[in-house]
mmCIF file with all atom_site columns, C-alpha atoms and ligand atoms in Angstrom:
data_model
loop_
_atom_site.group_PDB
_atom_site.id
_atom_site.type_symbol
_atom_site.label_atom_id
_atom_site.label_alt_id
_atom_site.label_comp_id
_atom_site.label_asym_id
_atom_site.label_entity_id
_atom_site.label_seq_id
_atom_site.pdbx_PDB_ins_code
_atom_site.Cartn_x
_atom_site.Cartn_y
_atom_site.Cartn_z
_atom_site.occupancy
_atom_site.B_iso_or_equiv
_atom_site.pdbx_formal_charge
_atom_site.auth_seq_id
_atom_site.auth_comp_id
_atom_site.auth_asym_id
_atom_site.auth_atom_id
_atom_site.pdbx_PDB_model_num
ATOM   1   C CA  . UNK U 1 1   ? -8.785  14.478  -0.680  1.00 0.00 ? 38  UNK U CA  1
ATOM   2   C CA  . UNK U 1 2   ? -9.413  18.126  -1.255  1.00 0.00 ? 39  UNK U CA  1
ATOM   3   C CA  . UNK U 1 3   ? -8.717  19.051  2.948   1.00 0.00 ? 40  UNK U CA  1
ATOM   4   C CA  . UNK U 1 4   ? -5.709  16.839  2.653   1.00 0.00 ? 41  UNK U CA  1
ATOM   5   C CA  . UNK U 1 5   ? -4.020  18.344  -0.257  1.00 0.00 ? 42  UNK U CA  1
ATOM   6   C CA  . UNK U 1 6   ? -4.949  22.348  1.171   1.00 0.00 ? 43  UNK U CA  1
ATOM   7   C CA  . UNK U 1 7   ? -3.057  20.835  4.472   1.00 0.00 ? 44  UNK U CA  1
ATOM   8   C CA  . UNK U 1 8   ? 0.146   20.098  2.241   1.00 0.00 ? 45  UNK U CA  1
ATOM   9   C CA  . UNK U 1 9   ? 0.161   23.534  0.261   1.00 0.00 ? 46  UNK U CA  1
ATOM   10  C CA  . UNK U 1 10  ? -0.358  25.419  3.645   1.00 0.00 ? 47  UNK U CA  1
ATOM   11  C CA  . UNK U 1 11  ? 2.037   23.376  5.903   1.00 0.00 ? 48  UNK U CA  1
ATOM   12  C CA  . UNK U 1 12  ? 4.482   21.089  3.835   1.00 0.00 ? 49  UNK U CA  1
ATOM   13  C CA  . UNK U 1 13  ? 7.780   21.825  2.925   1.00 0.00 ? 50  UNK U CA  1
ATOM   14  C CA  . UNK U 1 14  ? 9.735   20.781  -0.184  1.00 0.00 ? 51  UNK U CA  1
ATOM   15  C CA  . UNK U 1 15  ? 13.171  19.068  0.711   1.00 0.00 ? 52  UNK U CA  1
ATOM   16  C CA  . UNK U 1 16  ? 15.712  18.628  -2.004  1.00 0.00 ? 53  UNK U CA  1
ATOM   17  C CA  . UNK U 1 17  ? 14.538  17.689  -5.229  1.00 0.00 ? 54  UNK U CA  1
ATOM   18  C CA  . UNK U 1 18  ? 12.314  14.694  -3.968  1.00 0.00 ? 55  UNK U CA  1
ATOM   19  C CA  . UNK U 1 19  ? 11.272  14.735  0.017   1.00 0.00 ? 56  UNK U CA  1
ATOM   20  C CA  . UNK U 1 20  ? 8.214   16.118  1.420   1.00 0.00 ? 57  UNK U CA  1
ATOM   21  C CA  . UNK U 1 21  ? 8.092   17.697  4.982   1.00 0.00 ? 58  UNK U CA  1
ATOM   22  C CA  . UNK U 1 22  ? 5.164   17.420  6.847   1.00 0.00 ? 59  UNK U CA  1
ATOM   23  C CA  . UNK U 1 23  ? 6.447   16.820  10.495  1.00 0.00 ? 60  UNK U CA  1
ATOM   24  C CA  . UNK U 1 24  ? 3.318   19.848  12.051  1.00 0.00 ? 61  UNK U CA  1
ATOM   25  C CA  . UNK U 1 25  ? 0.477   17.412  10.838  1.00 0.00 ? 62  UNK U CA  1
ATOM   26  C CA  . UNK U 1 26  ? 1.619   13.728  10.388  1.00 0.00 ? 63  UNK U CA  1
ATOM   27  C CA  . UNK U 1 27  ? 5.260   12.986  11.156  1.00 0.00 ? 64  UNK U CA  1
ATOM   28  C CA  . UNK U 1 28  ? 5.977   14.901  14.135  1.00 0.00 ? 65  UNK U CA  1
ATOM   29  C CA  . UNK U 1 29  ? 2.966   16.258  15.331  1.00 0.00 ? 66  UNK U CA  1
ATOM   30  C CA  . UNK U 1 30  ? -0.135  14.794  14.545  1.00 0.00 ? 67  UNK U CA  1
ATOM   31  C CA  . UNK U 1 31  ? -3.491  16.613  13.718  1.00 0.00 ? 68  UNK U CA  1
ATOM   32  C CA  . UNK U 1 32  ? -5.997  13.771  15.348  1.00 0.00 ? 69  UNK U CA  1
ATOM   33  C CA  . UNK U 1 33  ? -8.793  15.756  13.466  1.00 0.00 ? 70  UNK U CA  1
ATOM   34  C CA  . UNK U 1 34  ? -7.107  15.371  9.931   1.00 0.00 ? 71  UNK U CA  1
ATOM   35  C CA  . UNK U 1 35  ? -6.648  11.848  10.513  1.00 0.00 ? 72  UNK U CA  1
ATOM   36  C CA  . UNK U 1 36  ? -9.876  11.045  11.939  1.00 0.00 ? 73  UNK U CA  1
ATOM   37  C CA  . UNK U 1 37  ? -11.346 12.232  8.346   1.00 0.00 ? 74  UNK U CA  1
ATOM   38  C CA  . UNK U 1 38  ? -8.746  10.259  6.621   1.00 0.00 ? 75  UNK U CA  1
ATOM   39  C CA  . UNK U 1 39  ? -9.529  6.973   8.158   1.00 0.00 ? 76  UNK U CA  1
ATOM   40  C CA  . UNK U 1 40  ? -13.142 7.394   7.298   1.00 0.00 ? 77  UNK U CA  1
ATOM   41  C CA  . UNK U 1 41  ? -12.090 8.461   3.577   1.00 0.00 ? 78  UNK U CA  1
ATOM   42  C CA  . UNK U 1 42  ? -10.254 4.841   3.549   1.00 0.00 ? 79  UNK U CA  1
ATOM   43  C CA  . UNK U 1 43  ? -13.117 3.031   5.108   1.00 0.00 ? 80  UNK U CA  1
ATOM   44  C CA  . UNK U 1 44  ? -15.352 4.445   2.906   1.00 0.00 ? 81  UNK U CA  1
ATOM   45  C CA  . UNK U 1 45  ? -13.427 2.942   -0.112  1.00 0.00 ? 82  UNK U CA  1
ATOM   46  C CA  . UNK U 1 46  ? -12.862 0.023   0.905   1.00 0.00 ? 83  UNK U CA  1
ATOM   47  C CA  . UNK U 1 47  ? -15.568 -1.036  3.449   1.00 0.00 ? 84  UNK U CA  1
ATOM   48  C CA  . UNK U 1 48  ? -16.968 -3.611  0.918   1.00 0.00 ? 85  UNK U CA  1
ATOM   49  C CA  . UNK U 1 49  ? -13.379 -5.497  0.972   1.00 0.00 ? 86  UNK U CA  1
ATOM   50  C CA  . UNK U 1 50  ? -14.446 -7.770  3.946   1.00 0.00 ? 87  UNK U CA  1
ATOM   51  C CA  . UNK U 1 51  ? -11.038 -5.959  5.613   1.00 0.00 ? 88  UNK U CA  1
ATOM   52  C CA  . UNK U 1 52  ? -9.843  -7.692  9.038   1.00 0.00 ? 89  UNK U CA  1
ATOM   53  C CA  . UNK U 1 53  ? -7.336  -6.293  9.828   1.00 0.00 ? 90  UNK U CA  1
ATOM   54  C CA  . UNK U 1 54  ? -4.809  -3.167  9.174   1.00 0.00 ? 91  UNK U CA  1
ATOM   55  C CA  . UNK U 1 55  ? -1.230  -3.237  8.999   1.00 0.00 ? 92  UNK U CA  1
ATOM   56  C CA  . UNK U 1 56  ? 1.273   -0.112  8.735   1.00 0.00 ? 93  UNK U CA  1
ATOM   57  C CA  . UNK U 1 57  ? 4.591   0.073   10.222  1.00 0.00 ? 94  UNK U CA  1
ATOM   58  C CA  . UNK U 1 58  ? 6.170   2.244   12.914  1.00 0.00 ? 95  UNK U CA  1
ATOM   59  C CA  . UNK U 1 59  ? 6.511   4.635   13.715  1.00 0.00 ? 96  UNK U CA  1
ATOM   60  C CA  . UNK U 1 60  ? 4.552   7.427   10.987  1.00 0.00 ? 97  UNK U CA  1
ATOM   61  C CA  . UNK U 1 61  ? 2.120   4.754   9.252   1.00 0.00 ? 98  UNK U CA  1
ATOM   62  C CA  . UNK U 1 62  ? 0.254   4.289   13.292  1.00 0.00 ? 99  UNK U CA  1
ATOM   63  C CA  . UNK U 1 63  ? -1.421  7.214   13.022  1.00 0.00 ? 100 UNK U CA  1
ATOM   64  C CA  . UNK U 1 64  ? -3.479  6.836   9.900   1.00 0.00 ? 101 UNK U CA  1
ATOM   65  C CA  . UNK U 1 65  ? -3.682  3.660   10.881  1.00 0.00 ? 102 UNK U CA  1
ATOM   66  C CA  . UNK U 1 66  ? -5.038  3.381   13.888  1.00 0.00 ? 103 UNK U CA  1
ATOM   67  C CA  . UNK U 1 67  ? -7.836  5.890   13.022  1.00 0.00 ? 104 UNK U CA  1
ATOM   68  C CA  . UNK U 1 68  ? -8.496  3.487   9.706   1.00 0.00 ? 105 UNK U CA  1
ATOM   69  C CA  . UNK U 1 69  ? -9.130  0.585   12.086  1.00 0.00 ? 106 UNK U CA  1
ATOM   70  C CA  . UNK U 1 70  ? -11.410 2.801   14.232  1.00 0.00 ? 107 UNK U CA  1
ATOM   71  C CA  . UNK U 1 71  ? -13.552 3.580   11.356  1.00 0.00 ? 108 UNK U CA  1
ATOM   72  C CA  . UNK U 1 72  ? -13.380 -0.218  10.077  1.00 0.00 ? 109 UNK U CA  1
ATOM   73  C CA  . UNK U 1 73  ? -13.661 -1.556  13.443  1.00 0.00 ? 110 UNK U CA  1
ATOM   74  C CA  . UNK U 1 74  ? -10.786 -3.959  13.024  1.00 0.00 ? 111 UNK U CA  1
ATOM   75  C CA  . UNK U 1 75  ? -7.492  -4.339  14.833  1.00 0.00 ? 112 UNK U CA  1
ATOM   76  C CA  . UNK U 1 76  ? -4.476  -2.714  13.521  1.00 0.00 ? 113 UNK U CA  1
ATOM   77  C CA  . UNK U 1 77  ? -0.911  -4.113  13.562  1.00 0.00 ? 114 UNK U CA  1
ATOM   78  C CA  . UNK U 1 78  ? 2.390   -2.218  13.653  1.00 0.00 ? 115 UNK U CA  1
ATOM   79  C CA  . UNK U 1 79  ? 5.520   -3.830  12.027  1.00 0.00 ? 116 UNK U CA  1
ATOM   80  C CA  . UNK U 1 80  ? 8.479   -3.064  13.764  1.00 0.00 ? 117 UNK U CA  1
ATOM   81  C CA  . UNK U 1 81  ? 11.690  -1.497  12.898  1.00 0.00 ? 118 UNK U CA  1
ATOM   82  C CA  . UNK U 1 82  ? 14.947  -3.316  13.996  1.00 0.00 ? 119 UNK U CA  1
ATOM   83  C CA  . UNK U 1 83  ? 18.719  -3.001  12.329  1.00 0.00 ? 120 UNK U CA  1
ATOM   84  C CA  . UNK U 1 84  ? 18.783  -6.569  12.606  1.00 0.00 ? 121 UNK U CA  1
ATOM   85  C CA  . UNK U 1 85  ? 16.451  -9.707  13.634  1.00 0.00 ? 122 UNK U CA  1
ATOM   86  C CA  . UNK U 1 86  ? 18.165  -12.796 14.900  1.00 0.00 ? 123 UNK U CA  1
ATOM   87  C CA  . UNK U 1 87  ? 16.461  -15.796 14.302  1.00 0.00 ? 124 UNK U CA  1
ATOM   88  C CA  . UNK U 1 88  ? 13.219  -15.659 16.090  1.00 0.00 ? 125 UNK U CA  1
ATOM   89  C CA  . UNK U 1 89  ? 10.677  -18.525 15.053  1.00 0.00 ? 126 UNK U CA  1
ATOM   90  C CA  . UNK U 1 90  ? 7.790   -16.317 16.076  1.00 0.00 ? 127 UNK U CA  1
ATOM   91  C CA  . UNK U 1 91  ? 8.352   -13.126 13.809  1.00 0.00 ? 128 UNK U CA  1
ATOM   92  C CA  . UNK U 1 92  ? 7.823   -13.082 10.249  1.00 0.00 ? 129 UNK U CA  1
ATOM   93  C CA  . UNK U 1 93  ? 10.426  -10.788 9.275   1.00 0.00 ? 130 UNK U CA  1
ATOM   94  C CA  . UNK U 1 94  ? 11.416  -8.708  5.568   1.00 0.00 ? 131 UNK U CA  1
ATOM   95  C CA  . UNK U 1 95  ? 13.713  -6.105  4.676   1.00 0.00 ? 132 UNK U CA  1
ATOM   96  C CA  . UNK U 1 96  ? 13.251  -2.674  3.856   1.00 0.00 ? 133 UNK U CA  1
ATOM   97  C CA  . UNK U 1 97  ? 15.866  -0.172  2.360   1.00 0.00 ? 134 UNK U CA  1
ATOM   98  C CA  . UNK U 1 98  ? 15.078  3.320   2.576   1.00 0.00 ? 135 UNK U CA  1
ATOM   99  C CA  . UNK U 1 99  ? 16.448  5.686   0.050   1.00 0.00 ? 136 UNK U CA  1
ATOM   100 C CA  . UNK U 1 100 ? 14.994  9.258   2.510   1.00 0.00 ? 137 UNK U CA  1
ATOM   101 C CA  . UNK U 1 101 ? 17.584  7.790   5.341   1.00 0.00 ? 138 UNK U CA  1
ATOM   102 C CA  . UNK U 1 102 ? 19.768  5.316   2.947   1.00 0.00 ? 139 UNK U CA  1
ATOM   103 C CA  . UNK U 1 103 ? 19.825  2.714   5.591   1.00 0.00 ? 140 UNK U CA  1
ATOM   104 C CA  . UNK U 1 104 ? 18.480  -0.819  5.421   1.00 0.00 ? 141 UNK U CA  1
ATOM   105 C CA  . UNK U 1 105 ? 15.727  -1.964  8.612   1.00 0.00 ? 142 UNK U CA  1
ATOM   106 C CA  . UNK U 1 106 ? 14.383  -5.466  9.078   1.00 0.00 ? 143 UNK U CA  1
ATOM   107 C CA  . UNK U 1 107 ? 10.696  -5.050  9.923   1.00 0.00 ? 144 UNK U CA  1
ATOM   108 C CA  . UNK U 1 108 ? 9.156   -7.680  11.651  1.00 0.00 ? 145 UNK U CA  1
ATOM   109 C CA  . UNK U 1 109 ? 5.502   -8.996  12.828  1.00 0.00 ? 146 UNK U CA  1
ATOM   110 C CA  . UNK U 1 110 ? 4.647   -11.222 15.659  1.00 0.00 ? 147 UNK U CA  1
ATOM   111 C CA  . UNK U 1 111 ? 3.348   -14.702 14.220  1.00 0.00 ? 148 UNK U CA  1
ATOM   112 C CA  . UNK U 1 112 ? 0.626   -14.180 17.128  1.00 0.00 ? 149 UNK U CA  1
ATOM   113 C CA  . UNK U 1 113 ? -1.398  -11.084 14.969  1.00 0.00 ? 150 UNK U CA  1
ATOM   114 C CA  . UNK U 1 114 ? -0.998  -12.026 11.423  1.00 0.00 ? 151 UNK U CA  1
ATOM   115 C CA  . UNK U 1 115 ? -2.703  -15.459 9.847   1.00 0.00 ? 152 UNK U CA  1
ATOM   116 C CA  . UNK U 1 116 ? -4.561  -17.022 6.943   1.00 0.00 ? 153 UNK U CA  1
ATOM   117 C CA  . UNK U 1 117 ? -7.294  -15.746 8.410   1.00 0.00 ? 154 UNK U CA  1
ATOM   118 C CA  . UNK U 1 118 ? -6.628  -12.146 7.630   1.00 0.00 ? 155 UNK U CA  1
ATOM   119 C CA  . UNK U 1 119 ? -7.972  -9.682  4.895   1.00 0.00 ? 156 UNK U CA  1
ATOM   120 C CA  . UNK U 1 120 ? -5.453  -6.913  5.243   1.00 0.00 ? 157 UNK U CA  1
ATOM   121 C CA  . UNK U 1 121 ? -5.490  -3.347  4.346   1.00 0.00 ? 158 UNK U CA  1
ATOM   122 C CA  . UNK U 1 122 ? -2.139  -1.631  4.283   1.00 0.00 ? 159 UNK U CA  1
ATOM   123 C CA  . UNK U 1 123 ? -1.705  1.905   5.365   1.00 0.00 ? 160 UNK U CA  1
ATOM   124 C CA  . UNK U 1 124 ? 1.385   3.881   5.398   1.00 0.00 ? 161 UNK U CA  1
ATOM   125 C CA  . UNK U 1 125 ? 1.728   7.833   5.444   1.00 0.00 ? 162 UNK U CA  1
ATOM   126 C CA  . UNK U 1 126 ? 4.411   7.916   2.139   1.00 0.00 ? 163 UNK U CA  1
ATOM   127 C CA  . UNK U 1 127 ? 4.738   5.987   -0.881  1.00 0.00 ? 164 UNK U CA  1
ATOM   128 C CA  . UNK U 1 128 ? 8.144   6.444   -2.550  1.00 0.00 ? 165 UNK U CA  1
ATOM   129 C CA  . UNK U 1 129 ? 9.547   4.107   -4.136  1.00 0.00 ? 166 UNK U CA  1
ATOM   130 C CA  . UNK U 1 130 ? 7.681   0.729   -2.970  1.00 0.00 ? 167 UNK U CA  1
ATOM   131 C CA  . UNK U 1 131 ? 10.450  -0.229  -0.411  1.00 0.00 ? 168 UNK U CA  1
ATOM   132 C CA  . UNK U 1 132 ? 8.196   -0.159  2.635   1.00 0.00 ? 169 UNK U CA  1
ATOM   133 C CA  . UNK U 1 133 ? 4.774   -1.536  0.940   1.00 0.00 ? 170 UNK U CA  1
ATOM   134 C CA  . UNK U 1 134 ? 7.025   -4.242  -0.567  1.00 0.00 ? 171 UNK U CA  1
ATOM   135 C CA  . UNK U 1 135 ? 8.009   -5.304  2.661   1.00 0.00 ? 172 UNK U CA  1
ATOM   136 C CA  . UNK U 1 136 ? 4.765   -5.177  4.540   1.00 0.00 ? 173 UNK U CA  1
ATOM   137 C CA  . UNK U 1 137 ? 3.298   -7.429  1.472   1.00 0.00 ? 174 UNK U CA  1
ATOM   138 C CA  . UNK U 1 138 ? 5.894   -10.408 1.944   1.00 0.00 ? 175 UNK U CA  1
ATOM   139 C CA  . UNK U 1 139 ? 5.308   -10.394 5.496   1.00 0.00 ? 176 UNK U CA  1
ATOM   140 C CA  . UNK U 1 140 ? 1.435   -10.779 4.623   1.00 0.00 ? 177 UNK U CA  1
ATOM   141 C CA  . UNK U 1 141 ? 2.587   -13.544 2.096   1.00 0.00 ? 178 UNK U CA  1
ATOM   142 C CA  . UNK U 1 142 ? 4.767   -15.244 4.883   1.00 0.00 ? 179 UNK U CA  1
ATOM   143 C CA  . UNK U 1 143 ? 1.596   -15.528 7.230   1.00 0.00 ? 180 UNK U CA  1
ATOM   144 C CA  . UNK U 1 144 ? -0.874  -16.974 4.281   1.00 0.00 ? 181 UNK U CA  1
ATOM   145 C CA  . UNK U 1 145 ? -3.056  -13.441 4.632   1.00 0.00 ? 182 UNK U CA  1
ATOM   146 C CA  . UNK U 1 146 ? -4.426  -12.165 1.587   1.00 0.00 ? 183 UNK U CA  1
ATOM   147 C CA  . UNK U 1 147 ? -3.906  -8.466  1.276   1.00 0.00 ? 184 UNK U CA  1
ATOM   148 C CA  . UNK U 1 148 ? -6.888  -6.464  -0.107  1.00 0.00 ? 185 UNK U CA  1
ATOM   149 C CA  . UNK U 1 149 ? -5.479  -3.178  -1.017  1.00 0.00 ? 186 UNK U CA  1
ATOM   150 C CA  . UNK U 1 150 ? -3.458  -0.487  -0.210  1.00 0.00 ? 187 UNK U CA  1
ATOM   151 C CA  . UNK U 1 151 ? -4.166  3.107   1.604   1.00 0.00 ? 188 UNK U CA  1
ATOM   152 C CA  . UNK U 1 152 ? -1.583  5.731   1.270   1.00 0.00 ? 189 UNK U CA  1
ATOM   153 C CA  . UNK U 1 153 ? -1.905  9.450   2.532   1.00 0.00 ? 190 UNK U CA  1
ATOM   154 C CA  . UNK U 1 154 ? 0.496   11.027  0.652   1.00 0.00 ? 191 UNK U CA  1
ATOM   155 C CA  . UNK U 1 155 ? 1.634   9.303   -3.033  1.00 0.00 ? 192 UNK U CA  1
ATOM   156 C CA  . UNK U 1 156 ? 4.641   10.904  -5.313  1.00 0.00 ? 193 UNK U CA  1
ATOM   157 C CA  . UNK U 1 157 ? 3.402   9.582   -8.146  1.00 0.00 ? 194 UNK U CA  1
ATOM   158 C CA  . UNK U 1 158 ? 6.793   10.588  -9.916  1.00 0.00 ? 195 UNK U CA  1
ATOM   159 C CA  . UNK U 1 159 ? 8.906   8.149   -7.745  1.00 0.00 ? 196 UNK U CA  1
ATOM   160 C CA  . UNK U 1 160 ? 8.318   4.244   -9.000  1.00 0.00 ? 197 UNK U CA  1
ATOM   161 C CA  . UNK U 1 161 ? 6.574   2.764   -5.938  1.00 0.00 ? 198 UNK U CA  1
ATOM   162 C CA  . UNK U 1 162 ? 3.135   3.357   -7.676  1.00 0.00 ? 199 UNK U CA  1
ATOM   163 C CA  . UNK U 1 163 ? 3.873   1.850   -11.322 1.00 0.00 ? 200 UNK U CA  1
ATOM   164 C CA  . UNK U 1 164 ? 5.078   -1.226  -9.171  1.00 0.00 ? 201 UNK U CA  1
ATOM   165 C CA  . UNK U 1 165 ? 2.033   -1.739  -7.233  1.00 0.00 ? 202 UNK U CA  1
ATOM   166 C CA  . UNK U 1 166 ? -0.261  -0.657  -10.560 1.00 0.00 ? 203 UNK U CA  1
ATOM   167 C CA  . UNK U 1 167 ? 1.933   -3.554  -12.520 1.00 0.00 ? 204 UNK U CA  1
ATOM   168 C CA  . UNK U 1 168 ? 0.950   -6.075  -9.707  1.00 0.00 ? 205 UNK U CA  1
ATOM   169 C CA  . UNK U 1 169 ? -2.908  -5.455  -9.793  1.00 0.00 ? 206 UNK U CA  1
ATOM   170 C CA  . UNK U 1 170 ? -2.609  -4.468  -6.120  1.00 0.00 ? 207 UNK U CA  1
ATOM   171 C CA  . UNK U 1 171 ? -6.038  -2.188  -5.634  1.00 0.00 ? 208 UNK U CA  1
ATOM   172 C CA  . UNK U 1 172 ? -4.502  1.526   -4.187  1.00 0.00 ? 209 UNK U CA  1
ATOM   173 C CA  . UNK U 1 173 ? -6.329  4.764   -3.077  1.00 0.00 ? 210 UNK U CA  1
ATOM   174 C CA  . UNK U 1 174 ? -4.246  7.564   -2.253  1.00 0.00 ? 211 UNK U CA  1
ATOM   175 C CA  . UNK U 1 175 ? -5.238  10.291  -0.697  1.00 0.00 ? 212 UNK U CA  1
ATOM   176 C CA  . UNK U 1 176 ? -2.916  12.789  -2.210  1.00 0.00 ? 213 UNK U CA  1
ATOM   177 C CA  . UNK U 1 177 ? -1.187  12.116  -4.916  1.00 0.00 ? 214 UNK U CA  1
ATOM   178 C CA  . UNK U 1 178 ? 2.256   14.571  -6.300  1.00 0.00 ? 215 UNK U CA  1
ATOM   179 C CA  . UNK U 1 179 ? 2.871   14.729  -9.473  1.00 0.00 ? 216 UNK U CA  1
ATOM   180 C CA  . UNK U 1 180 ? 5.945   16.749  -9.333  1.00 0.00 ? 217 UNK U CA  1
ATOM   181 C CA  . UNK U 1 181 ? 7.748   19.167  -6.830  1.00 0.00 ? 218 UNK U CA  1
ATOM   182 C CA  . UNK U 1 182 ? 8.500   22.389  -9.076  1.00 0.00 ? 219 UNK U CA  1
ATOM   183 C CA  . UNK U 1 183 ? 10.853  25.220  -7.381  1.00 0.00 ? 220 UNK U CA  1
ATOM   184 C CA  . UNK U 1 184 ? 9.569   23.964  -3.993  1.00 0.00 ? 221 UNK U CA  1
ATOM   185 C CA  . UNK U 1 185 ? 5.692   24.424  -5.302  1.00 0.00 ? 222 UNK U CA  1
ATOM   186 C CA  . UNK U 1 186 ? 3.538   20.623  -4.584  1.00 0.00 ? 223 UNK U CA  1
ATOM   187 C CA  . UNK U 1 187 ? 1.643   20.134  -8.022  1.00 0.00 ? 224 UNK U CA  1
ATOM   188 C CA  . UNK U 1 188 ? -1.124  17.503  -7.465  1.00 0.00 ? 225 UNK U CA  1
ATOM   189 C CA  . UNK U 1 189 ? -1.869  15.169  -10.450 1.00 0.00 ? 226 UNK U CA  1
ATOM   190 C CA  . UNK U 1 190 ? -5.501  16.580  -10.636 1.00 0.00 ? 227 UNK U CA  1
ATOM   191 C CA  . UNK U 1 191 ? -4.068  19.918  -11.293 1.00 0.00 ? 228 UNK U CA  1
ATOM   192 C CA  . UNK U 1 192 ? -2.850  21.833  -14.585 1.00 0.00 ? 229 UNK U CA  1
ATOM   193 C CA  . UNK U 1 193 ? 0.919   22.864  -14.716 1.00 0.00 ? 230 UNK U CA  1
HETATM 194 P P1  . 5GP R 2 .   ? 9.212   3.806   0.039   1.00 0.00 ? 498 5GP R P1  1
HETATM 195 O O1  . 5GP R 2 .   ? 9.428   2.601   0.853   1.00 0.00 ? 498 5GP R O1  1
HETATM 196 O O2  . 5GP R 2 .   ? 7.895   3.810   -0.723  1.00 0.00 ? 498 5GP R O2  1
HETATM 197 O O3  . 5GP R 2 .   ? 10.366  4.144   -0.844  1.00 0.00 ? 498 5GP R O3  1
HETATM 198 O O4  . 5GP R 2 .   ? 9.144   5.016   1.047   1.00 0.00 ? 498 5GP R O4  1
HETATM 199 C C1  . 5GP R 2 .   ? 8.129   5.062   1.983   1.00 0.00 ? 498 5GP R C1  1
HETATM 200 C C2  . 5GP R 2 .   ? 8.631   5.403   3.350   1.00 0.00 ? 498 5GP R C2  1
HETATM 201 O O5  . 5GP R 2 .   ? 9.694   6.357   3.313   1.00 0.00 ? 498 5GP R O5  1
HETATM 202 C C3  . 5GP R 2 .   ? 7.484   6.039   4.103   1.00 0.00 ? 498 5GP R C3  1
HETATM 203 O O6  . 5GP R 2 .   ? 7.011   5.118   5.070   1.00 0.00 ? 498 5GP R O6  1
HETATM 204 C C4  . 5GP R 2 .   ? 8.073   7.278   4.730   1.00 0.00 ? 498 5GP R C4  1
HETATM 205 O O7  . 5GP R 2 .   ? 8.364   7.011   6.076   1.00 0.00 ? 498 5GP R O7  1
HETATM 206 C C5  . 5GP R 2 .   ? 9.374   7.548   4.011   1.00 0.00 ? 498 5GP R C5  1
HETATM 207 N N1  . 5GP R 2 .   ? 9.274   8.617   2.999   1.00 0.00 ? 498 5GP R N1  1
HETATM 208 C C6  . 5GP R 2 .   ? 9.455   8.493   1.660   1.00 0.00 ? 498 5GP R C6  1
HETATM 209 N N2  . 5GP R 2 .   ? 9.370   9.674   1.041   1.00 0.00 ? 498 5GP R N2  1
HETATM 210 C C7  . 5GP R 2 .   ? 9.100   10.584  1.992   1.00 0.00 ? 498 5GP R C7  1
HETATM 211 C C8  . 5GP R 2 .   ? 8.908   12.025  1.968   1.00 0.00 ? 498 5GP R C8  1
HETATM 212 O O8  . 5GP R 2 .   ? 8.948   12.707  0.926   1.00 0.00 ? 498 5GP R O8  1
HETATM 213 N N3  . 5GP R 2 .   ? 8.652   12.606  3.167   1.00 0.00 ? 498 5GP R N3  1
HETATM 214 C C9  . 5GP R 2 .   ? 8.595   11.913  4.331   1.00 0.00 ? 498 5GP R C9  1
HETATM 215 N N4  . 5GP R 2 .   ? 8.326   12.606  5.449   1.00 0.00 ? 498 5GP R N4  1
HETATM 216 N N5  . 5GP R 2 .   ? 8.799   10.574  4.393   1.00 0.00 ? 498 5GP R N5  1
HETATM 217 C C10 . 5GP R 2 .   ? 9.041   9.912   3.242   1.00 0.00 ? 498 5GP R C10 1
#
């Protein structure tokens, strides 16, 4: 997504070899308008899904997210971040390590929003490594939903999350998608070295 991508170059910030920064349009502060045109860029790829329901999880993924389910019509559902989860019969629960913060979170969803009855999309703002998708996608096993795909804003295609989601037949659009960070440039995988 051309707008998307001219948003990184102009605002993001490299990190270290491996982290994007994008806290002035999507982690910190949000640009409404931006994600507005990304939730109708998700519907309009997978509108013919028969898509029930979204799922993301807090606190970055609600954004995108909730703008998705405007343009699909649908409820969305945020999974919640806890250090730990005592035994609660009513959550559906799955861990999620995160190598950004290198801490471990159980994420959890209330039995009362997820069921066999759901065609879920999944939306999330990064994909990294798979940690977080991974998670969301046993929690949709747990409640007997059948996930339909996967929406992700920003992809680095260099880090292993997407070869384990391609290697699962799990159907992914990304809206921007790194192929490398190189002396603090973003290179898109569309574009030439
Ligand atoms: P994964 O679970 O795929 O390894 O990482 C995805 C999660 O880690 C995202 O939900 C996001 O919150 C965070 N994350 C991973 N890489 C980055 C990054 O480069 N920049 C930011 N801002 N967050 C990231």
């Amino acid at each position: 997504m051309k707008e998307l991508e001219e948003r990184i170059k102009k605002d993001g910030r490299v990190l270290g070899k491996d982290v994007l920064k994008v806290d002035s349009f999507l982690n910190h502060q949000v640009d409404p308008m931006l994600m507005q045109s990304m939730g109708k860029e998700f519907y309009e790829h997978f509108k013919d899904q028969g898509i029930n329901k979204i799922l993301t999880v807090e606190s970055s993924g609600i954004a995108p997210a909730v703008m998705t389910g405007l343009s699909f019509g649908v409820p969305v559902v945020f999974a919640r971040k806890h250090k730990s989860v005592t035994l609660n019969d009513d959550l559906y629960t799955s861990e999620v390590y995160s190598y950004t913060k290198k801490t471990s979170n159980h994420i959890s969803v209330s039995k009362k929003y997820l069921s066999s009855d759901d065609k879920v999309l999944i939306i999330d703002d990064f994909l990294a490594n798979g940690q977080a998708v991974n998670g969301l996608n046993t929690i949709i096993d747990a409640a007997g939903a059948n996930l339909a795909g996967i929406g992700i804003v920003i992809e680095k295609s260099f880090q292993k999350g997407r070869q384990l989601i391609d290697k699962a037949g799990i159907p992914i659009y990304s809206l921007a998608r790194i192929k490398a960070f190189d002396n603090g440039q973003v290179i898109f995988e569309e574009e030439k070295e």
